[in-house]
Coordinates of C-alpha atoms and ligand atoms in Angstrom, one line a residue:
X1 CA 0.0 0.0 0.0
X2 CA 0.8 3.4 -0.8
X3 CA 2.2 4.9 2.7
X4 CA 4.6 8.1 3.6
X5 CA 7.5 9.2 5.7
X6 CA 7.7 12.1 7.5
X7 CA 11.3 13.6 8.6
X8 CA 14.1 15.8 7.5
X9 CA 14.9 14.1 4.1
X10 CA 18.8 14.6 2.8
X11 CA 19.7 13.8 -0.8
X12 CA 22.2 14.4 -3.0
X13 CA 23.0 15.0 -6.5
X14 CA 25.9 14.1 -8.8
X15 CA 28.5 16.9 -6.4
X16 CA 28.3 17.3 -2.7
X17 CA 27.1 21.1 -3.4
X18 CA 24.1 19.6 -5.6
X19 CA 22.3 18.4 -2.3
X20 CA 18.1 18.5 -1.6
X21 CA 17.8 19.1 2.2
X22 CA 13.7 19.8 3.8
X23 CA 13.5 20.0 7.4
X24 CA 9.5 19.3 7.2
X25 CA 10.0 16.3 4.5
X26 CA 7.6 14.0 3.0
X27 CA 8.8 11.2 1.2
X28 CA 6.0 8.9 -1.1
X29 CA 6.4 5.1 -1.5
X30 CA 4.3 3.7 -3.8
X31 CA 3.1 -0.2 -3.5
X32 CA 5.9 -1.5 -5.8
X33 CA 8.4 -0.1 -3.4
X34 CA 9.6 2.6 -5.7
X35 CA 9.6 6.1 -4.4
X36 CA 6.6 8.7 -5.6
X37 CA 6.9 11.7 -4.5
X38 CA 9.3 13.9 -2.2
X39 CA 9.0 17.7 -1.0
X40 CA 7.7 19.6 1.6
X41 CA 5.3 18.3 4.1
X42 CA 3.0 21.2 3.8
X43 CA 3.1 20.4 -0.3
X44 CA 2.1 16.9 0.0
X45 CA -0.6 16.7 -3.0
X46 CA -4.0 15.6 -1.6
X47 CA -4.3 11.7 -3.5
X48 CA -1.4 10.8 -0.6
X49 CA -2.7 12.6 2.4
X50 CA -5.1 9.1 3.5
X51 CA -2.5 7.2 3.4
X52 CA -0.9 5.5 6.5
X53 CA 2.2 7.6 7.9
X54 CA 5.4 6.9 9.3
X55 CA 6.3 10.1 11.6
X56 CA 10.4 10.4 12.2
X57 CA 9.8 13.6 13.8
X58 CA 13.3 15.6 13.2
X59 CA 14.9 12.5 12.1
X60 CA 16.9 13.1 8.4
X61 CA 15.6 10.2 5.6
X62 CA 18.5 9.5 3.3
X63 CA 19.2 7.1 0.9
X64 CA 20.3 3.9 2.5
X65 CA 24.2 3.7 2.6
X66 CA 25.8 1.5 0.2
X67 CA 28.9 -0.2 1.6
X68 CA 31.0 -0.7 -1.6
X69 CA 33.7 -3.3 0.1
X70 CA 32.9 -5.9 2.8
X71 CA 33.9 -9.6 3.3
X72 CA 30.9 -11.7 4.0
X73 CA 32.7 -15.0 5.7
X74 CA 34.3 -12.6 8.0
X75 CA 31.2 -11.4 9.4
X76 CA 32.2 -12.4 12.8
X77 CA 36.2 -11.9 12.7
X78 CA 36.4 -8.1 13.5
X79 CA 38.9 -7.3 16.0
X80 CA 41.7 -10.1 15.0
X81 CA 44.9 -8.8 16.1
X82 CA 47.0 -9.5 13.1
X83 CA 50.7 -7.6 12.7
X84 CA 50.2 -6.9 9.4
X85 CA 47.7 -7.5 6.2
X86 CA 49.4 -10.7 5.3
X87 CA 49.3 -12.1 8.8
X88 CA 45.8 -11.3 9.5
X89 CA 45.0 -13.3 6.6
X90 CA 47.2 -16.4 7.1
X91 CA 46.6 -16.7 10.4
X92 CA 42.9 -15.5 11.6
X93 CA 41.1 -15.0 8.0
X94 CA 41.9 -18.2 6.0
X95 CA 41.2 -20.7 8.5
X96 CA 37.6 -18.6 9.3
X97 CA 36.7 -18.7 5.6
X98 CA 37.5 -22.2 5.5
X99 CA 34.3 -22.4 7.2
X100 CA 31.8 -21.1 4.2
X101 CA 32.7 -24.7 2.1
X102 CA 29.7 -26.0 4.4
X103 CA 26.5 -24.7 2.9
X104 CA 24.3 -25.0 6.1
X105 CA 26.9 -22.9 7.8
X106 CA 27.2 -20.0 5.1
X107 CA 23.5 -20.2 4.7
X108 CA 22.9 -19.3 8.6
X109 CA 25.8 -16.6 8.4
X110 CA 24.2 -14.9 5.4
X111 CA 21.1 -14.1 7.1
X112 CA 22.8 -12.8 10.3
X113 CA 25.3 -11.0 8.1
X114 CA 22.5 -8.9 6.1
X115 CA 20.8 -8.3 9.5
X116 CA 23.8 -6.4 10.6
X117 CA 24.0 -4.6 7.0
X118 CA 20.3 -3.5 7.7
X119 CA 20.6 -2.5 11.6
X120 CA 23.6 -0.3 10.5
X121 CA 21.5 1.3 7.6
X122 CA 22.8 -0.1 4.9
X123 CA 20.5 -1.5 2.4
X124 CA 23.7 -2.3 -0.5
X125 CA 26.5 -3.6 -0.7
X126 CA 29.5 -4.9 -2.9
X127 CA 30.3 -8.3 -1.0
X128 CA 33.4 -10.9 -1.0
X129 CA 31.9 -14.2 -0.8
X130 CA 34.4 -16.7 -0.1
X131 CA 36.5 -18.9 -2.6
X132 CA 33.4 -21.7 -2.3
X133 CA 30.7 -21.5 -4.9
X134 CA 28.0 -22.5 -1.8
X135 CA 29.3 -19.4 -0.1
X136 CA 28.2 -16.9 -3.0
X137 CA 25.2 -18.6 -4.3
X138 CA 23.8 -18.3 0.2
X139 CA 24.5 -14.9 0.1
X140 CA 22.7 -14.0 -3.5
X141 CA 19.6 -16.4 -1.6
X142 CA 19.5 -14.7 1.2
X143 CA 19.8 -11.0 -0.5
X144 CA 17.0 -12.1 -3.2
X145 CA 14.5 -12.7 -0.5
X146 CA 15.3 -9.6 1.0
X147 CA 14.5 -8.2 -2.4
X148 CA 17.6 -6.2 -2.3
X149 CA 20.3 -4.7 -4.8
X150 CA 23.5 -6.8 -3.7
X151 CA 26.6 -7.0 -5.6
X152 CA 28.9 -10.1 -4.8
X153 CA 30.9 -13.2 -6.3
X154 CA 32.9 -16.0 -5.3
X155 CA 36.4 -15.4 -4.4
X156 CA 39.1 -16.0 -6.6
X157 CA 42.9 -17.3 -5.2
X158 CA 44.2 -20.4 -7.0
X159 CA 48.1 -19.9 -4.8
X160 CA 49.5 -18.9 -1.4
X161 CA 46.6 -19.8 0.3
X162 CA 45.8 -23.5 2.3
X163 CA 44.2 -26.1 0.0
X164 CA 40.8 -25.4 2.0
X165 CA 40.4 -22.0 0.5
X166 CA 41.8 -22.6 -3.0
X167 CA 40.3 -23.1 -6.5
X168 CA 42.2 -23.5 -9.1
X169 CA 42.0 -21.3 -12.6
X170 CA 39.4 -23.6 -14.3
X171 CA 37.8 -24.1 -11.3
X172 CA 37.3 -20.1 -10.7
X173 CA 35.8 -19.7 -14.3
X174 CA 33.5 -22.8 -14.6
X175 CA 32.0 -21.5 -11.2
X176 CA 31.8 -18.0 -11.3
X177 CA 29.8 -18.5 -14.6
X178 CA 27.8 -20.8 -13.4
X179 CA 26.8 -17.9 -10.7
X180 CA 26.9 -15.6 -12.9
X181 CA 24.0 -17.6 -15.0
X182 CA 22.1 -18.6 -12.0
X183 CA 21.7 -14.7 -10.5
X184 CA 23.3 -11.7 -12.2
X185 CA 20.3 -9.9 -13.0
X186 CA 17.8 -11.4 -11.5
X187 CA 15.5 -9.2 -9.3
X188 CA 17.9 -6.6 -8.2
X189 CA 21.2 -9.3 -7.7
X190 CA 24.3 -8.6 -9.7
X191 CA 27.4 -10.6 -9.7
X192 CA 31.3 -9.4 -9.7
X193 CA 34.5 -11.2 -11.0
X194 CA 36.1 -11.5 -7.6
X195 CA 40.1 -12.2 -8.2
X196 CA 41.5 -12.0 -4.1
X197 CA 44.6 -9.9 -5.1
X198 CA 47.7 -10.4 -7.5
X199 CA 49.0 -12.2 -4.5
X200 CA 46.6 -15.5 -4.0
X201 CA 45.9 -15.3 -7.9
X202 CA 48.3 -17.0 -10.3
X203 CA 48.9 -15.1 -14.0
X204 CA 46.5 -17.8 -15.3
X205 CA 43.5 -17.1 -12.6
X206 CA 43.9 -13.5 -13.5
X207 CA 44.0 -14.3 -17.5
X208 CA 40.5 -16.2 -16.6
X209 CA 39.2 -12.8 -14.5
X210 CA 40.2 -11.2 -18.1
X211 CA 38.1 -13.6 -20.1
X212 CA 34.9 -14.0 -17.6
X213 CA 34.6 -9.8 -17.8
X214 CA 34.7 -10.3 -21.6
X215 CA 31.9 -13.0 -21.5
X216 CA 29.6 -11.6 -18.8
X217 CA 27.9 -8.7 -19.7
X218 CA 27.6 -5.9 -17.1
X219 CA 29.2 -8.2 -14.7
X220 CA 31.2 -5.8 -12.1
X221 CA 35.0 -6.7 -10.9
X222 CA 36.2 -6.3 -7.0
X223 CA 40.0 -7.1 -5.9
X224 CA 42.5 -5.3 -3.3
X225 CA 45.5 -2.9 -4.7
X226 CA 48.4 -1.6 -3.0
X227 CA 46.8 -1.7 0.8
X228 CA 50.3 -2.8 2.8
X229 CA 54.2 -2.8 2.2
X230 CA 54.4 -6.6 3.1
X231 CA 51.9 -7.2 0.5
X232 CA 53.8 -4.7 -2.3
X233 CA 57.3 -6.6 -1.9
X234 CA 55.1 -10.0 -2.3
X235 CA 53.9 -8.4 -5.6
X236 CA 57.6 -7.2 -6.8
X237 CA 58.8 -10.8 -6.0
X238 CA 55.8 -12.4 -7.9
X239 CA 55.7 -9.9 -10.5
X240 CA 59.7 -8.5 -11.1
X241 CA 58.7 -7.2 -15.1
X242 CA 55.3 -5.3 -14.2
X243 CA 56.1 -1.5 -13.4
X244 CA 54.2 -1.3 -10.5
X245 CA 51.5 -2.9 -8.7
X246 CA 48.6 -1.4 -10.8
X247 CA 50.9 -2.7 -14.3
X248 CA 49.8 -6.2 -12.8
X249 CA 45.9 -6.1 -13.2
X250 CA 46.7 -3.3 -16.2
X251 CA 48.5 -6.4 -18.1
X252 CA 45.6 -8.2 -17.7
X253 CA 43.2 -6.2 -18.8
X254 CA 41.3 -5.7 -15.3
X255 CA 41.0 -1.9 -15.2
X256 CA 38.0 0.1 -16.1
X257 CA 34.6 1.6 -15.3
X258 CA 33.7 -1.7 -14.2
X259 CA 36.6 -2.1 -11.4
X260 CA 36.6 -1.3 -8.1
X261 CA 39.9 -1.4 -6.1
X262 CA 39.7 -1.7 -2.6
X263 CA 42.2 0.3 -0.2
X264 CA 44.7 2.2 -3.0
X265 CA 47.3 3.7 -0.1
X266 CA 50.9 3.6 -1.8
X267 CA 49.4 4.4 -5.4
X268 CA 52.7 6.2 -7.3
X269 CA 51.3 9.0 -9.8
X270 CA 51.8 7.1 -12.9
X271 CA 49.4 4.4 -11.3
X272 CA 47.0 7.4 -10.5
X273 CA 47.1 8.1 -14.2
X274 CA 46.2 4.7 -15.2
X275 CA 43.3 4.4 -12.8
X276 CA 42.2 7.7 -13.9
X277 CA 42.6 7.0 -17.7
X278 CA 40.3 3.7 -17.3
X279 CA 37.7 5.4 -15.1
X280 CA 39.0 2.3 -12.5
X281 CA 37.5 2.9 -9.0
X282 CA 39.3 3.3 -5.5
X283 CA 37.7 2.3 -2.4
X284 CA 38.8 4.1 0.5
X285 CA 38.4 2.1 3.8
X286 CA 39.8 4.2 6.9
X287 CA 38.8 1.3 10.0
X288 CA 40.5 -0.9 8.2
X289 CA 43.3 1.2 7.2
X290 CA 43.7 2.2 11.0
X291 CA 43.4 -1.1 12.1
X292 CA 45.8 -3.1 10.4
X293 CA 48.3 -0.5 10.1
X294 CA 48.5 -0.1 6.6
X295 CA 48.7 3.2 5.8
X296 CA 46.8 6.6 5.3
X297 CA 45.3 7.1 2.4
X298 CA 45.2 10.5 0.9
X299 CA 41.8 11.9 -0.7
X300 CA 43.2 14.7 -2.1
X301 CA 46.1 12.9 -3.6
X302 CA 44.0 10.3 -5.7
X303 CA 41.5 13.3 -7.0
X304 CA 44.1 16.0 -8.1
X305 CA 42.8 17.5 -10.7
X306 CA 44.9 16.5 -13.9
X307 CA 44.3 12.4 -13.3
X308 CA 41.6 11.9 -10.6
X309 CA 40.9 8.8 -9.8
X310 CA 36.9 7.9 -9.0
X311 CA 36.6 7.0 -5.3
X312 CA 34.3 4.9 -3.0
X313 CA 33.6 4.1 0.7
X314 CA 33.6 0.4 2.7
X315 CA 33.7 -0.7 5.6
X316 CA 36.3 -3.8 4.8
X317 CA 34.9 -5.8 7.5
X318 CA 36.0 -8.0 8.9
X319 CA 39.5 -5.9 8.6
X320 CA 37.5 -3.0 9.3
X321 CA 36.3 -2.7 12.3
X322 CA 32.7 -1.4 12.0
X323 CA 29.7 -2.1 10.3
X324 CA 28.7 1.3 10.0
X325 CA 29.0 3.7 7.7
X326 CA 28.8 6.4 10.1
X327 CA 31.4 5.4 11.8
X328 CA 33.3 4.7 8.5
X329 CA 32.8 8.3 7.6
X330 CA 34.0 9.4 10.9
X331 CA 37.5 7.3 10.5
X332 CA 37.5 8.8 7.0
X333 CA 37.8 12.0 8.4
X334 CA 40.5 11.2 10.7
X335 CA 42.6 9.6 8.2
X336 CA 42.1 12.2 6.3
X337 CA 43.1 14.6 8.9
X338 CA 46.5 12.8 9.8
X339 CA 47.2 12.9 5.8
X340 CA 46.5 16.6 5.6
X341 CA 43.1 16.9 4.0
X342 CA 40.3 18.2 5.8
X343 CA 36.9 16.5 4.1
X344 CA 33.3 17.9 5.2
X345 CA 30.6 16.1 6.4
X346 CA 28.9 16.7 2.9
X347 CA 31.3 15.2 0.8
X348 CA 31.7 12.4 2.9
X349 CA 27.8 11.8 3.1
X350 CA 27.8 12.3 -0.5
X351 CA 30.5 9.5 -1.0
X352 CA 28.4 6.9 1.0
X353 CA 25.1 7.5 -0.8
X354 CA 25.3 9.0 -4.1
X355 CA 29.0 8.1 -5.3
X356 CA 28.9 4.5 -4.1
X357 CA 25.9 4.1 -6.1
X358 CA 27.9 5.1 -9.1
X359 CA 30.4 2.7 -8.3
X360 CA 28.3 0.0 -8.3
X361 CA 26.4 1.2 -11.3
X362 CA 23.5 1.5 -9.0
X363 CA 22.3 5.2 -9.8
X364 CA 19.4 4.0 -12.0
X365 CA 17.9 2.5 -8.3
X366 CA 19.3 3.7 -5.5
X367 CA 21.8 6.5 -4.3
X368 CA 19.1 9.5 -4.0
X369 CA 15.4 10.3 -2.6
X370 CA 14.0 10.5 -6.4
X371 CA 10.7 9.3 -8.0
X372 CA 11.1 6.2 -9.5
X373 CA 14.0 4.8 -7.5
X374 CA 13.4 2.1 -4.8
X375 CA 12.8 3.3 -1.9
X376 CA 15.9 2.1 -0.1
X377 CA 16.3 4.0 2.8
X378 CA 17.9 5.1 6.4
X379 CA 16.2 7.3 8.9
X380 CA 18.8 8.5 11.5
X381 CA 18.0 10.2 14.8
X382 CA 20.5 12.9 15.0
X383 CA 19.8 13.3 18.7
X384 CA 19.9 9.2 19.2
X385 CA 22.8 9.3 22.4
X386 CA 22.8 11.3 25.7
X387 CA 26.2 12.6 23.9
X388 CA 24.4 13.5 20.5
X389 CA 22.0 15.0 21.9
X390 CA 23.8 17.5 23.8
X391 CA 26.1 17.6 21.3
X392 CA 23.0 18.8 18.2
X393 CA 22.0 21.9 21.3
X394 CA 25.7 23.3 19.3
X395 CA 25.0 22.3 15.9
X396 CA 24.0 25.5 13.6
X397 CA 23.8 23.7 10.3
X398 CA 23.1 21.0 8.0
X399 CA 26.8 20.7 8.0
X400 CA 27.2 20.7 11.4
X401 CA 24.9 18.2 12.6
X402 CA 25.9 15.5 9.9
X403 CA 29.5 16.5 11.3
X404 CA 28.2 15.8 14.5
X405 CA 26.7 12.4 13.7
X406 CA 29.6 10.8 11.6
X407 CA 32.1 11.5 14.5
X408 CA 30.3 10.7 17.5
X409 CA 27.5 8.1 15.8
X410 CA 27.2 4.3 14.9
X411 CA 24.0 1.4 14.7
X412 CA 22.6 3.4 17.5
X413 CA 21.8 6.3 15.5
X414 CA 19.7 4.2 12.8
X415 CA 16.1 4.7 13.6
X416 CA 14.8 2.6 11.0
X417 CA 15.7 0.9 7.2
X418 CA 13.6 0.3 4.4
X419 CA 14.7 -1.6 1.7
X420 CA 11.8 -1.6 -1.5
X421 CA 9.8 0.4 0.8
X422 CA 9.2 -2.0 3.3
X423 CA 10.9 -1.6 6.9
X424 CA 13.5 -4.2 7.6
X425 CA 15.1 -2.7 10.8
X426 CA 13.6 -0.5 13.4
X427 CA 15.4 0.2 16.6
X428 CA 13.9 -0.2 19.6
X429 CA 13.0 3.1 21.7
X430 CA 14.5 3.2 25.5
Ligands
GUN1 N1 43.8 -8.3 0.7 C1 43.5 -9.5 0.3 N2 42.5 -10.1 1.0 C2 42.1 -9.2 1.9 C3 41.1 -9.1 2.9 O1 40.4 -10.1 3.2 N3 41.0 -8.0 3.6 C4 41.8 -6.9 3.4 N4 41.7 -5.9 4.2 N5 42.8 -6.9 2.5 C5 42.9 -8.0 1.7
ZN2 ZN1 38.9 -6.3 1.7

């Protein structure tokens, strides 16, 4: 049934600048869970003023956050005390995704992962599976059901890695077509060419991530690039002709409009260009960052001006340490700070929403409040925390109080998410 939301709705447009913003809001979401009408309260046109309400008070209604890089079989590994990227792997993440070969187990994890998605406020997502075809084909069930738009695909990593997590090249292509087949496209699922790195995939796996990108039409690629030293000097050992860490998937064919990189921290300006040239996609992850020790990445260097390189926002759990994109946002800042930027609340909000959608080749569904998108959506209480609250009496602008929220907020601050207009999460009043 027809039914509206009352709130403080926030979208944006292609820049940060370009942003909608009504403090007396009134969003329409029609019975195919598309999104009719937004505006004013007081405008509301008279065919939608019978029908049922949902009153979020001051709350803001945004789009729901897209989180475009997150590892579903390590949905319960945060917080592994690893001394560096490729320690956290071989000791606490292999032998954890080891675990996703048993369907009933990765079938049980992907609902409770995509609860945790929704009670954060995020309604998408580009998602690691894990190297076992069962793993991928759970999550895409459990994300069909939910009716929502879910990027993911089976992980990719033929060498370096314990026999319970490898494939093998013919292995990888065989089965990520065969997923491809079963879900890319269907309802609102679409699947990405997932090689691990340069590091767990041999020359022939990442030949086969060349071919299966020339075969699958609109299929979306997701790997890791330049995210720790200890995993660069791997890559100069594995790869001693390429240039550079970026010449590796380059030679292969893997960059473009389609590929999203996650982390990009040690990027030289020659790989800049390249990324930049191809339209290739970096995808910032500060808790992550932070928590392994990898690195700051610097904003402001991957956008200057003459060769700047399209960005994005995750979460990288489990080596992030937060499912929220508040919170993301808020470590985004303070990497950002330490590397001498200084980002605004706007742009950051802006990345999470409108620009992640881009990245995921999302915008014709989600990514803005707009008629004729679904209405996949987060209502935040800006006031949710004895801390916030106190904290908002200061705030004297739009700028402010999202300022306010992405330092000093997390799951506590998400009201309630809607994903094709119906409401999958609603917290719980004290
Ligand atoms: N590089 C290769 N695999 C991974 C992973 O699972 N997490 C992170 N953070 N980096 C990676
Ligand atoms: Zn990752």
């Amino acid at each position: 049934m027809t039914h509206v939301l009352f709130g403080a709705l926030l979208t944006f447009g292609a820049e940060p600048e370009d942003f909608f913003h009504e403090a007396q809001g009134a969003l329409v979401i029609g019975d195919d869970g598309r999104i009719l009408w937004r505006g004013a309260r007081q405008d509301l046109p008279e065919d939608y003023r019978p029908s049922p309400t949902d009153d979020f008070g001051d709350c803001l209604i945004l789009p729901g956050f897209i989180d475009a890089h997150i590892h579903f079989p390590q949905y319960r590994m945060l917080a592994a005390p690893g001394k560096d990227l490729l320690d956290w792997l071989t000791r606490f993440t292999f032998p954890e995704e080891a675990r996703y070969g048993d369907e009933a187990y990765a079938r049980a994890a992907a609902e409770k992962f995509l609860d945790r998605l929704f009670s954060h406020g995020t309604t998408s997502a580009m998602v690691f599976s894990s190297v076992h075809q069962v793993s991928a084909d759970a999550l895409f069930d459990a994300a069909q059901r939910r009716h929502m738009a879910l990027v993911t695909g089976k992980t990719m990593m033929d060498r370096d890695v314990p026999a319970s997590v490898r494939d093998s090249p013919e292995q990888a292509a065989v089965e990520s077509e065969a997923l491809y087949r079963k879900w890319h496209g269907r309802d609102r699922l679409r699947y990405a060419v997932t090689p691990r790195f340069a590091v767990t995939s041999s020359e022939a796996q990442l030949q086969v991530a060349h071919d299966l990108m020339q075969s699958l039409p609109d299929a979306l690629l997701q790997t890791h690039l330049s995210e720790s030293q200890g995993e660069l000097e791997r890559i100069r050992e594995l790869y001693p002709d390429d240039a550079d860490y970026t010449a590796v998937y380059d030679r292969f064919w893997l960059l473009g409009e389609r590929s999203l990189f996650a982390h990009g921290i040690h990027l030289s300006d020659r790989e800049c260009r390249r990324l930049s040239q191809t339209d290739s996609i970096v995808v910032h992850c500060p808790t992550s960052n932070m928590f392994l020790g990898s690195g700051l990445m610097d904003m402001a260097y991957l956008s200057m001006e003459r060769r700047p390189v399209r960005l994005a926002i995750g979460t990288d759990v489990g080596g992030g340490t937060s499912y929220s994109m508040l919170a993301t946002l808020g470590a985004a800042y303070k990497v950002q700070m330490l590397a001498g930027n200084r980002p605004t609340a706007l742009q950051l909000f802006h990345l999470a929403t409108r620009r992640n959608a881009e990245a995921l080749r999302l915008t014709d569904e989600v990514g803005s409040l707009e008629p004729g998108k679904w209405a996949d959506i987060v209502v935040i209480d800006p006031h949710a925390t004895e801390i916030l609250a106190s904290r908002q009496e200061l705030s004297r602008s739009l700028e402010d109080m999202l300022f306010a929220l992405m330092i000093l907020g997390d799951d506590r601050a998400i009201r309630a998410t809607y994903v094709a207009g119906r409401k999958v999460h609603e917290r719980r009043m004290k």
